[in-house]
Each structure stands twice: as structure tokens, then as C-alpha cells.
PDB file of N, CA and C in Angstrom:
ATOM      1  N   UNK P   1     -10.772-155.623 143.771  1.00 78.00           N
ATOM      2  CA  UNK P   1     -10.535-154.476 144.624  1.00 78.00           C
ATOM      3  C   UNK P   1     -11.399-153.307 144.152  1.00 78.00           C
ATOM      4  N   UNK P   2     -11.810-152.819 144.943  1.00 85.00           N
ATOM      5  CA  UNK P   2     -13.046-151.361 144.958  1.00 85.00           C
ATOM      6  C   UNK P   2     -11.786-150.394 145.134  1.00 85.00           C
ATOM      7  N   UNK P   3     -11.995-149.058 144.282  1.00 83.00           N
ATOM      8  CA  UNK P   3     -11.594-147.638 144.701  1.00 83.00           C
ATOM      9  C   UNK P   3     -12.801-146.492 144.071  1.00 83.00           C
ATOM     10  N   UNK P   4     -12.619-145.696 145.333  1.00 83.00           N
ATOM     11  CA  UNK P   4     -13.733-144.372 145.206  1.00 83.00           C
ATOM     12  C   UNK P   4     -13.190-143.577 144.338  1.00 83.00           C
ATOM     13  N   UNK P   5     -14.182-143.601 143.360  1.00 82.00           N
ATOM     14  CA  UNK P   5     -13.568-142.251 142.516  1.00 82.00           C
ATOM     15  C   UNK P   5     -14.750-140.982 142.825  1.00 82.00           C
ATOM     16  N   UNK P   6     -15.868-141.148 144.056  1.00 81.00           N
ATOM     17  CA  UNK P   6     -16.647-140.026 143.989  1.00 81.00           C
ATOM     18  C   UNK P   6     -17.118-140.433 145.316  1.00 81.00           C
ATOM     19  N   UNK P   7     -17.038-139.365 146.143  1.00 84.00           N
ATOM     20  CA  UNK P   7     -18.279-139.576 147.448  1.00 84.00           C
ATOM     21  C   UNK P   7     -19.226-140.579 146.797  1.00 84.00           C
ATOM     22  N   UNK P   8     -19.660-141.493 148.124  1.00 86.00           N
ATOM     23  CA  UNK P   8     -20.175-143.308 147.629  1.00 86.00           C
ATOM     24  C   UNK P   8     -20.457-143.608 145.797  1.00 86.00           C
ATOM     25  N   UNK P   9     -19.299-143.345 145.247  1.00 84.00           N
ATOM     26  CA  UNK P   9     -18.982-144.023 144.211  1.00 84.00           C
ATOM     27  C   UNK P   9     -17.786-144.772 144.495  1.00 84.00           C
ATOM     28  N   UNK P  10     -18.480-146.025 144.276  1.00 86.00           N
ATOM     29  CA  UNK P  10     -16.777-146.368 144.298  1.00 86.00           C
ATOM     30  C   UNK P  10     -16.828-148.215 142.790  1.00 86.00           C
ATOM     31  N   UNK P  11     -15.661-148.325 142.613  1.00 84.00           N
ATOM     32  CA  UNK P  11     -15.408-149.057 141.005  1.00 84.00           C
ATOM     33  C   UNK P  11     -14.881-150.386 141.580  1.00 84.00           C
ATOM     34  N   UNK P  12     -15.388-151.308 140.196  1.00 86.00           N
ATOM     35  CA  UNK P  12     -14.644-152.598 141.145  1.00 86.00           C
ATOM     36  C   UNK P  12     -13.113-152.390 140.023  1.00 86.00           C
ATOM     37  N   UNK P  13     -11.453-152.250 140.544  1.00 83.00           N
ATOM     38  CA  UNK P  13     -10.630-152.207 139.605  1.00 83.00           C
ATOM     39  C   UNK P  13     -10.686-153.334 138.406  1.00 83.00           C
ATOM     40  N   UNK P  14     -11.398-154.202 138.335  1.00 86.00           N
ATOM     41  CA  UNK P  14     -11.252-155.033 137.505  1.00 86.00           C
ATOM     42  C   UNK P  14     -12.439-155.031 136.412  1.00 86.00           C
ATOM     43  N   UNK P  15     -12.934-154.208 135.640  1.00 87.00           N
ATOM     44  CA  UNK P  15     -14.091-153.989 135.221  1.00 87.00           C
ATOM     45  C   UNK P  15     -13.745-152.746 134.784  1.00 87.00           C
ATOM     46  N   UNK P  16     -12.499-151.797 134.973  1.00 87.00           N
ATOM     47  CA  UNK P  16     -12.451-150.730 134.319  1.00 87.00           C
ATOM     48  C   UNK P  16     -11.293-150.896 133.075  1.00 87.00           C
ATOM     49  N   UNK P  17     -11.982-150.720 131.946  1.00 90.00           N
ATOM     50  CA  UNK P  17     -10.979-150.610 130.623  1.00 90.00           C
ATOM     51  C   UNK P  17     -10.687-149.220 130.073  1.00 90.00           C
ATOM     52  N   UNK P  18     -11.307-148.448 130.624  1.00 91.00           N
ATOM     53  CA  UNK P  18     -10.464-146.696 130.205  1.00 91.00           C
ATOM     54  C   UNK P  18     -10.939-146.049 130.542  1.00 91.00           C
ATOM     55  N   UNK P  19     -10.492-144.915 130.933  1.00 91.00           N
ATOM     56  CA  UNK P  19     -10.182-143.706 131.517  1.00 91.00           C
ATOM     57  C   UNK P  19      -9.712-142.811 130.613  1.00 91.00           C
ATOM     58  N   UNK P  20     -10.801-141.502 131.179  1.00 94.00           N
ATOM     59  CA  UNK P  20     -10.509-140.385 129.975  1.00 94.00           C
ATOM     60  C   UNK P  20     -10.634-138.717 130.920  1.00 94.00           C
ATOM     61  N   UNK P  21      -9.899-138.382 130.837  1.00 95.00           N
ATOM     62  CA  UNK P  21     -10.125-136.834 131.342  1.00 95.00           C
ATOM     63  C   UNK P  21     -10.399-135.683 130.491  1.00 95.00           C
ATOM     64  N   UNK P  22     -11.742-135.580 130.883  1.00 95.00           N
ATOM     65  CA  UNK P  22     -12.377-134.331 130.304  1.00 95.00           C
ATOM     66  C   UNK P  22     -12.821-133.010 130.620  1.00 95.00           C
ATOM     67  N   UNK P  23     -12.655-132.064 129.575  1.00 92.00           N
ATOM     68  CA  UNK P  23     -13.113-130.269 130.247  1.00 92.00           C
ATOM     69  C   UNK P  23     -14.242-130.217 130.538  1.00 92.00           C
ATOM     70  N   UNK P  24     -14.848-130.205 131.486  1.00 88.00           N
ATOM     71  CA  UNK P  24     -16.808-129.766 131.435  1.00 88.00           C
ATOM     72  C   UNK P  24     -16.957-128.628 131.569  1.00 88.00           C
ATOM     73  N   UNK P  25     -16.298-127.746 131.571  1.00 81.00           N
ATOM     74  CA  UNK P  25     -16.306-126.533 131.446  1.00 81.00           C
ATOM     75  C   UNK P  25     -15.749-124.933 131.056  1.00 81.00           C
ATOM     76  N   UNK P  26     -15.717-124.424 130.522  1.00 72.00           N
ATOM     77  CA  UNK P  26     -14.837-123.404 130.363  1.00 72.00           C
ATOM     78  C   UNK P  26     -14.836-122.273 130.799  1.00 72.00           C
ATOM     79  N   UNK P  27     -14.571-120.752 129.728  1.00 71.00           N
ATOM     80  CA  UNK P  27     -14.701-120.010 129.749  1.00 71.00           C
ATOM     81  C   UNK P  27     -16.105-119.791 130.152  1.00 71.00           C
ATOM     82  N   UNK P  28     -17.114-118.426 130.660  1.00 75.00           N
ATOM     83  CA  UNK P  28     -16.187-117.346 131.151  1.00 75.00           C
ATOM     84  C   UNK P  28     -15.785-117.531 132.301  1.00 75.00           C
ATOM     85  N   UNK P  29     -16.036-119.497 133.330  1.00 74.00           N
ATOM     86  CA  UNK P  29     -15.687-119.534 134.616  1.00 74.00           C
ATOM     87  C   UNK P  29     -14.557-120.068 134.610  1.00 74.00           C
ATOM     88  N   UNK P  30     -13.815-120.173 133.667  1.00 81.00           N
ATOM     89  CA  UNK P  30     -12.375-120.999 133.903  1.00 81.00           C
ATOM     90  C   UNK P  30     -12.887-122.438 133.701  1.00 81.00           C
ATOM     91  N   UNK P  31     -11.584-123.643 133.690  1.00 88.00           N
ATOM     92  CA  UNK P  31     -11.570-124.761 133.387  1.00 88.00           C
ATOM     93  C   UNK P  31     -12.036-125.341 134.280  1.00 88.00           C
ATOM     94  N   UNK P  32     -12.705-126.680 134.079  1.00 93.00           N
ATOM     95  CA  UNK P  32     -13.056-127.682 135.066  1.00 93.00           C
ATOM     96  C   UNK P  32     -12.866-129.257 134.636  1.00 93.00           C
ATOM     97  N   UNK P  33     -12.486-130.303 135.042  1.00 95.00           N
ATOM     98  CA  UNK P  33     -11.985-131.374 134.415  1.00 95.00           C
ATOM     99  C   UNK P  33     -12.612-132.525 135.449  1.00 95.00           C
ATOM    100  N   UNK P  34     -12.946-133.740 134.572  1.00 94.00           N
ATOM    101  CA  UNK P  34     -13.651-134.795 135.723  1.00 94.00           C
ATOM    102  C   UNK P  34     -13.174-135.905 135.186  1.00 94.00           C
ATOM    103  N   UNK P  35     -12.737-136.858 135.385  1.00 92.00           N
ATOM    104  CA  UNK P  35     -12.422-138.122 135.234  1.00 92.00           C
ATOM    105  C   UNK P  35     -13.435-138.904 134.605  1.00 92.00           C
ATOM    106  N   UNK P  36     -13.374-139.869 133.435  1.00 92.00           N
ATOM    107  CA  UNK P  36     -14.216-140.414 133.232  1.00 92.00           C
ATOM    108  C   UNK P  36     -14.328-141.974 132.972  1.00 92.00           C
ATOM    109  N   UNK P  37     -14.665-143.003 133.563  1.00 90.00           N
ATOM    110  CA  UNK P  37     -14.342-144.359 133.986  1.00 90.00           C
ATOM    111  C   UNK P  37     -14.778-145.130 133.242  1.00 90.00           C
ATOM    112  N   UNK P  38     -14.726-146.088 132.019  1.00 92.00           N
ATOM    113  CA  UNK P  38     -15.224-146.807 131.212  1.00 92.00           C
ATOM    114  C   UNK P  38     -15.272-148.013 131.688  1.00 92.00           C
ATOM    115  N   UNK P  39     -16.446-149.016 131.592  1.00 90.00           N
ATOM    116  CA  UNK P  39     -16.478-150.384 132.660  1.00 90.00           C
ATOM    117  C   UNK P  39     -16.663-151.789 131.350  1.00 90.00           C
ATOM    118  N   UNK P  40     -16.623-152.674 131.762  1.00 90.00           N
ATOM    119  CA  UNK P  40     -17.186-153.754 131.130  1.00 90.00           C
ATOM    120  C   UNK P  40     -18.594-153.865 131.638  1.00 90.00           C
ATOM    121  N   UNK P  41     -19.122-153.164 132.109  1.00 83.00           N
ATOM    122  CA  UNK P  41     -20.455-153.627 132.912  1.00 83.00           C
ATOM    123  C   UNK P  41     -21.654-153.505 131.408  1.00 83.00           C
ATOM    124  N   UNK P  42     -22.436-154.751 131.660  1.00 81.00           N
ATOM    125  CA  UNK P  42     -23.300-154.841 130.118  1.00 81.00           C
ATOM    126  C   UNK P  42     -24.677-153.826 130.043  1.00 81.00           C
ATOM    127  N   UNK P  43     -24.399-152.971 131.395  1.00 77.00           N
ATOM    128  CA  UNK P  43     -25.759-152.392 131.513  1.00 77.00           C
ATOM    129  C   UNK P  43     -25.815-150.756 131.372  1.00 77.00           C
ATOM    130  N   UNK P  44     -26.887-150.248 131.312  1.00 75.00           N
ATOM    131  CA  UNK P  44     -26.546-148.676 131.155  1.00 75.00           C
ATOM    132  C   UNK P  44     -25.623-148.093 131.934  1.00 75.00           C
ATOM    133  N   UNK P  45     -25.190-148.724 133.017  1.00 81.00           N
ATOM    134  CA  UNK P  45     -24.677-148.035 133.846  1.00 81.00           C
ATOM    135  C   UNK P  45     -23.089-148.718 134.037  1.00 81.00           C
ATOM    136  N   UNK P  46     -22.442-148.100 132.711  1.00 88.00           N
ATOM    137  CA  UNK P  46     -20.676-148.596 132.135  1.00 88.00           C
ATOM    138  C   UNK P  46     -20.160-147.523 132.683  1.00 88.00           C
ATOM    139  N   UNK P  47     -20.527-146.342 132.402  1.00 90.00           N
ATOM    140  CA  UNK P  47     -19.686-145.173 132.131  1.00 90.00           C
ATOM    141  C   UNK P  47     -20.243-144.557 133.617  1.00 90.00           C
ATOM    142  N   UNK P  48     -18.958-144.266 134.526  1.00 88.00           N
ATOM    143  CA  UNK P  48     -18.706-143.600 135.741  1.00 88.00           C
ATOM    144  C   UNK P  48     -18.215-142.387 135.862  1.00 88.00           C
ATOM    145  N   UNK P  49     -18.464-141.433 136.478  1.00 88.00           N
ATOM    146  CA  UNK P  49     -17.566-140.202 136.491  1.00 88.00           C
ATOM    147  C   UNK P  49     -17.045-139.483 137.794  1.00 88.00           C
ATOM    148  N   UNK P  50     -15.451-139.446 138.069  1.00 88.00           N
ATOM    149  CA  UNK P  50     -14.876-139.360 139.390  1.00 88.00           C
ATOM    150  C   UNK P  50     -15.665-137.097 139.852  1.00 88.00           C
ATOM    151  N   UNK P  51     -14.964-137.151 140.506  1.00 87.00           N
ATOM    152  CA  UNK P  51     -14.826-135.962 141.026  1.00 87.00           C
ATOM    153  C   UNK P  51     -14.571-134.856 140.276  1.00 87.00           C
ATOM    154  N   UNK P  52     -14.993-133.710 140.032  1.00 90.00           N
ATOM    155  CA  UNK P  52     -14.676-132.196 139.505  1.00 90.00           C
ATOM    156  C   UNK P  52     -13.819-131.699 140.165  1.00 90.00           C
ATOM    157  N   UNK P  53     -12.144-131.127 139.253  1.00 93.00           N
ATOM    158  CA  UNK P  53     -11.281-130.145 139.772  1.00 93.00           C
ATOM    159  C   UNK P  53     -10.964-128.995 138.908  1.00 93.00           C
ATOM    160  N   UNK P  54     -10.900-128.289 139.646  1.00 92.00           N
ATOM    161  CA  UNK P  54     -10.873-127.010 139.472  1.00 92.00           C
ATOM    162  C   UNK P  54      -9.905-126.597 138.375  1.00 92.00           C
ATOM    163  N   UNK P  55      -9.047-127.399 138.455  1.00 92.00           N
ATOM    164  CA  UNK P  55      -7.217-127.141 137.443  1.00 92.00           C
ATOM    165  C   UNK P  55      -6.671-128.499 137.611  1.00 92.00           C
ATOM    166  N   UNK P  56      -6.149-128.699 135.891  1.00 94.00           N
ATOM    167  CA  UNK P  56      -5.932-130.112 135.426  1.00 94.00           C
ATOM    168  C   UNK P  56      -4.721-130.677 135.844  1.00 94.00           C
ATOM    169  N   UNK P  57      -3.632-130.027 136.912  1.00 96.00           N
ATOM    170  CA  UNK P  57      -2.999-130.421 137.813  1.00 96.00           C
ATOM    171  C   UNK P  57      -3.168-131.260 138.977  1.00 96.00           C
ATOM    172  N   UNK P  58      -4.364-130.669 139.596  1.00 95.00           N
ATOM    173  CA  UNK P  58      -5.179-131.187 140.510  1.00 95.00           C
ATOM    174  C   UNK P  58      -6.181-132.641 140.386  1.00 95.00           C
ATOM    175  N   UNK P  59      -5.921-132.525 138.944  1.00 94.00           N
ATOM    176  CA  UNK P  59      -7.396-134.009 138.145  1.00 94.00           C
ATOM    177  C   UNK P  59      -6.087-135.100 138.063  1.00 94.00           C
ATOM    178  N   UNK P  60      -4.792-134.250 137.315  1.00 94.00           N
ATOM    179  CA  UNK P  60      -3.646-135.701 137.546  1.00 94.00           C
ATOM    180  C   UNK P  60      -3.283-136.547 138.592  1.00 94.00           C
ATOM    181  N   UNK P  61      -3.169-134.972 139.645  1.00 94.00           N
ATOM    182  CA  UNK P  61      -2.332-135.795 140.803  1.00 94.00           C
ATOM    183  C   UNK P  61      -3.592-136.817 141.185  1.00 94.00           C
ATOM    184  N   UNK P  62      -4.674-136.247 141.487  1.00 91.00           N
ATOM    185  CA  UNK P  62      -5.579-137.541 142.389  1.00 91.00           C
ATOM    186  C   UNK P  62      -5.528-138.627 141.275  1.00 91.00           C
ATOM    187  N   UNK P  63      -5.462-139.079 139.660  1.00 90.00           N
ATOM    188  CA  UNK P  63      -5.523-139.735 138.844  1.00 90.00           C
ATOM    189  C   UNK P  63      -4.567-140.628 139.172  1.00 90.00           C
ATOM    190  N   UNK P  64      -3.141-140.358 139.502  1.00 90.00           N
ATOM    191  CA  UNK P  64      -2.062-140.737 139.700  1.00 90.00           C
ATOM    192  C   UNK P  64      -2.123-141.388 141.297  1.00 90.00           C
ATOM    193  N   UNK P  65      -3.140-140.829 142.267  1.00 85.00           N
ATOM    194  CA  UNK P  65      -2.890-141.609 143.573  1.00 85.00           C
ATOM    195  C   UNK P  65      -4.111-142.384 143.179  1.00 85.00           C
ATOM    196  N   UNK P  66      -5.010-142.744 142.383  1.00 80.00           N
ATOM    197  CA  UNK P  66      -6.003-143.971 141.722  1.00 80.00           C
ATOM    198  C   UNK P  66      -5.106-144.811 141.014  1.00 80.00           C
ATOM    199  N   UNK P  67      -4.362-144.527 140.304  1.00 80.00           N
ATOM    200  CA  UNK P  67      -3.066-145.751 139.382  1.00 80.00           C
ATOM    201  C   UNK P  67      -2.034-146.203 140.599  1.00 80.00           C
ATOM    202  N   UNK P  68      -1.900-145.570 141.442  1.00 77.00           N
ATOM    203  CA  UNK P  68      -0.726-146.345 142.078  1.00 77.00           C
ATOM    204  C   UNK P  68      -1.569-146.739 143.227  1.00 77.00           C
ATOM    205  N   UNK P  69      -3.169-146.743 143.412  1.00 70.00           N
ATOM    206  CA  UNK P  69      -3.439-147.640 144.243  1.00 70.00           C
ATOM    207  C   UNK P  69      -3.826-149.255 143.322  1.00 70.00           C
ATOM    208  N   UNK P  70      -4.032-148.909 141.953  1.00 69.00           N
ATOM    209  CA  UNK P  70      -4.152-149.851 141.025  1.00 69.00           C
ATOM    210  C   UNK P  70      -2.991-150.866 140.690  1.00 69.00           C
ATOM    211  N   UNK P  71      -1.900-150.241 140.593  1.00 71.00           N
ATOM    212  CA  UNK P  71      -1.116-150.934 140.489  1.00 71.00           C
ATOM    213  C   UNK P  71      -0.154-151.929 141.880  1.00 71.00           C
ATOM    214  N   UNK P  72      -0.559-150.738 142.709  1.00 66.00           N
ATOM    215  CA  UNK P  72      -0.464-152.040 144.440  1.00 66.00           C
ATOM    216  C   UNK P  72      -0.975-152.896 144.322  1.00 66.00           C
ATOM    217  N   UNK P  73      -2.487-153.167 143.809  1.00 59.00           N
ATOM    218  CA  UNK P  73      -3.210-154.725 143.858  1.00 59.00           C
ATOM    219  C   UNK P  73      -2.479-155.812 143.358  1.00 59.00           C
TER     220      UNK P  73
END
């Protein structure tokens, strides 16, 4: 099963072994947080990165509607 974690990004669920949420940004513009997708894939291109939100409320909830489409499969 494929899910988009970025305008035409999208992951095959079975190929992802971790997930990490990180600040890319701070002060003096405020916080910014992006999802970050770790793959089994053997090639440079393992490490994926979802969407930028604004406030780390906003990075859970969509995190949380990606796990419970994960865990439907």
C-alpha cells in the first residue's frame, strides 16, 4: 500500500522502518516541524520527508491520520 506524505510523494507502507519528527526551524520565525520517513530502500534515496507545519499539533494530527491509514491495511 502507497500513502502521500508530500504533494506527488507518496511511500510504499511496507519499506518504511521509522519515522522521526523534526524542528527545521526556529526562532526569530517561530517553529516549523516536517516528518521524516526512513525506508529500507538500498539506494540514496531511503530517507523521505512529508510536509512542513507550522505548529507541532498540526505535524501530529496529520501523523496520526498516516498511522491509522497504516494500521487499516
Amino acid at each position: 500500500m502507497f500513502i502521500q506524505i508530500e504533494e506527488n510523494t507518496y511511500l510504499n507502507t511496507d519499506s518504511i522502518v521509522a519515522v522521526e519528527l523534526v524542528t527545521i526551524s526556529s526562532e526569530p520565525y517561530g517553529e516549523t516541524f516536517q516528518w521524516v520517513f526512513y525506508t529500507t530502500s538500498p539506494t540514496d534515496k531511503s530517507v523521505f520527508y512529508g510536509k512542513v507545519f507550522d505548529n507541532k499539533e498540526d505535524a501530529v494530527s496529520w501523523f496520526e491520520n498516516i498511522r491509522y491509514l497504516l494500521e487499516k491495511k
